[in-house]
Tab-separated table of C-alpha atoms in Angstrom:
chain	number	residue	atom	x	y	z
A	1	UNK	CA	-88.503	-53.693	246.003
A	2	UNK	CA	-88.768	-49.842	246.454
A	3	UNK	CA	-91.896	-49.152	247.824
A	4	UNK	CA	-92.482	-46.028	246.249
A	5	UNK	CA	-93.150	-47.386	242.962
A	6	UNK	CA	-95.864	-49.336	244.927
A	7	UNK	CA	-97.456	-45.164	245.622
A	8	UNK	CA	-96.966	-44.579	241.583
A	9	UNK	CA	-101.062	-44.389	240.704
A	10	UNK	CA	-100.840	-47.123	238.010
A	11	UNK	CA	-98.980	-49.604	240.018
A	12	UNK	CA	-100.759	-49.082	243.486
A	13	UNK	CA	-104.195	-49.083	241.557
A	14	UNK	CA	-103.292	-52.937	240.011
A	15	UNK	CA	-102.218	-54.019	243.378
A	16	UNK	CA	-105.371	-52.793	245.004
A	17	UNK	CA	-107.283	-54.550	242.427
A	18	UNK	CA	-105.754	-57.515	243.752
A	19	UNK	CA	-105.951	-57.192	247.428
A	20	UNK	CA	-102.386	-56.094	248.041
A	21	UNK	CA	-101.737	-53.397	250.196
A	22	UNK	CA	-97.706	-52.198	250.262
A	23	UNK	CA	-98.006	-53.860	254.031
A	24	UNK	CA	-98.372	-57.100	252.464
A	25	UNK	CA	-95.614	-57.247	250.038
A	26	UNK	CA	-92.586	-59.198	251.297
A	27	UNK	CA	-89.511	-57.636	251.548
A	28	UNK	CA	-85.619	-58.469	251.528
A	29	UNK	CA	-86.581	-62.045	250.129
A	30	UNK	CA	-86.764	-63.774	246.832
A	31	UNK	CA	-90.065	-63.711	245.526
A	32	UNK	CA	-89.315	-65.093	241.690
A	33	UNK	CA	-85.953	-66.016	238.928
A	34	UNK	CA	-85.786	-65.649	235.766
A	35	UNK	CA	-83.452	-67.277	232.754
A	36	UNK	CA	-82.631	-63.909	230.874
A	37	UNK	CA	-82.512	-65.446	227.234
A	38	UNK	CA	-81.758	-62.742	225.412
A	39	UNK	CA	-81.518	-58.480	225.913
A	40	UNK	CA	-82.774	-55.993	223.778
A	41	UNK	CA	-81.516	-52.200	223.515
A	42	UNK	CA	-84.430	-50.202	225.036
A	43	UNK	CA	-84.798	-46.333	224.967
A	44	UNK	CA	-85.930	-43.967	227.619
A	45	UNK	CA	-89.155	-43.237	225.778
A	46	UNK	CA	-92.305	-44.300	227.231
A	47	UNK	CA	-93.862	-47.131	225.087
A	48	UNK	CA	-97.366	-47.671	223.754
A	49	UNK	CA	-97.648	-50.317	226.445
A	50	UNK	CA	-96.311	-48.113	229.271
A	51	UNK	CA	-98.598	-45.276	228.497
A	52	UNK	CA	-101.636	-47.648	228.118
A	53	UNK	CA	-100.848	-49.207	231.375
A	54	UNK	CA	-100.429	-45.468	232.876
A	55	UNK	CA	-104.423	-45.255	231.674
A	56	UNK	CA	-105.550	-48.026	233.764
């Protein structure tokens, strides 16, 4: 994980609502997997979710 996505203000202000501090996050270990099913062509434009969640 790069850590300084965990200082972007959206992202740092969800894991603070949780209780996680960037101290507590585990690094250079598997923390999930995933079966990708299928792949969609995605532009660099930000979407309605991804500005929504850069409200929050």
């Amino acid at each position: 994980m790069d850590m300084e996505y965990c200082e972007y203000p959206p992202i740092k202000r969800v894991l603070q609502k949780h209780g996680i501090d960037n101290a507590d996050l585990p690094l250079g270990v598997v923390v999930a997997t995933a079966e990708l099913v299928e792949c969609h062509l995605i532009s660099n434009e930000l979407s309605a979710a991804g500005i929504e969640f850069g409200k929050n």
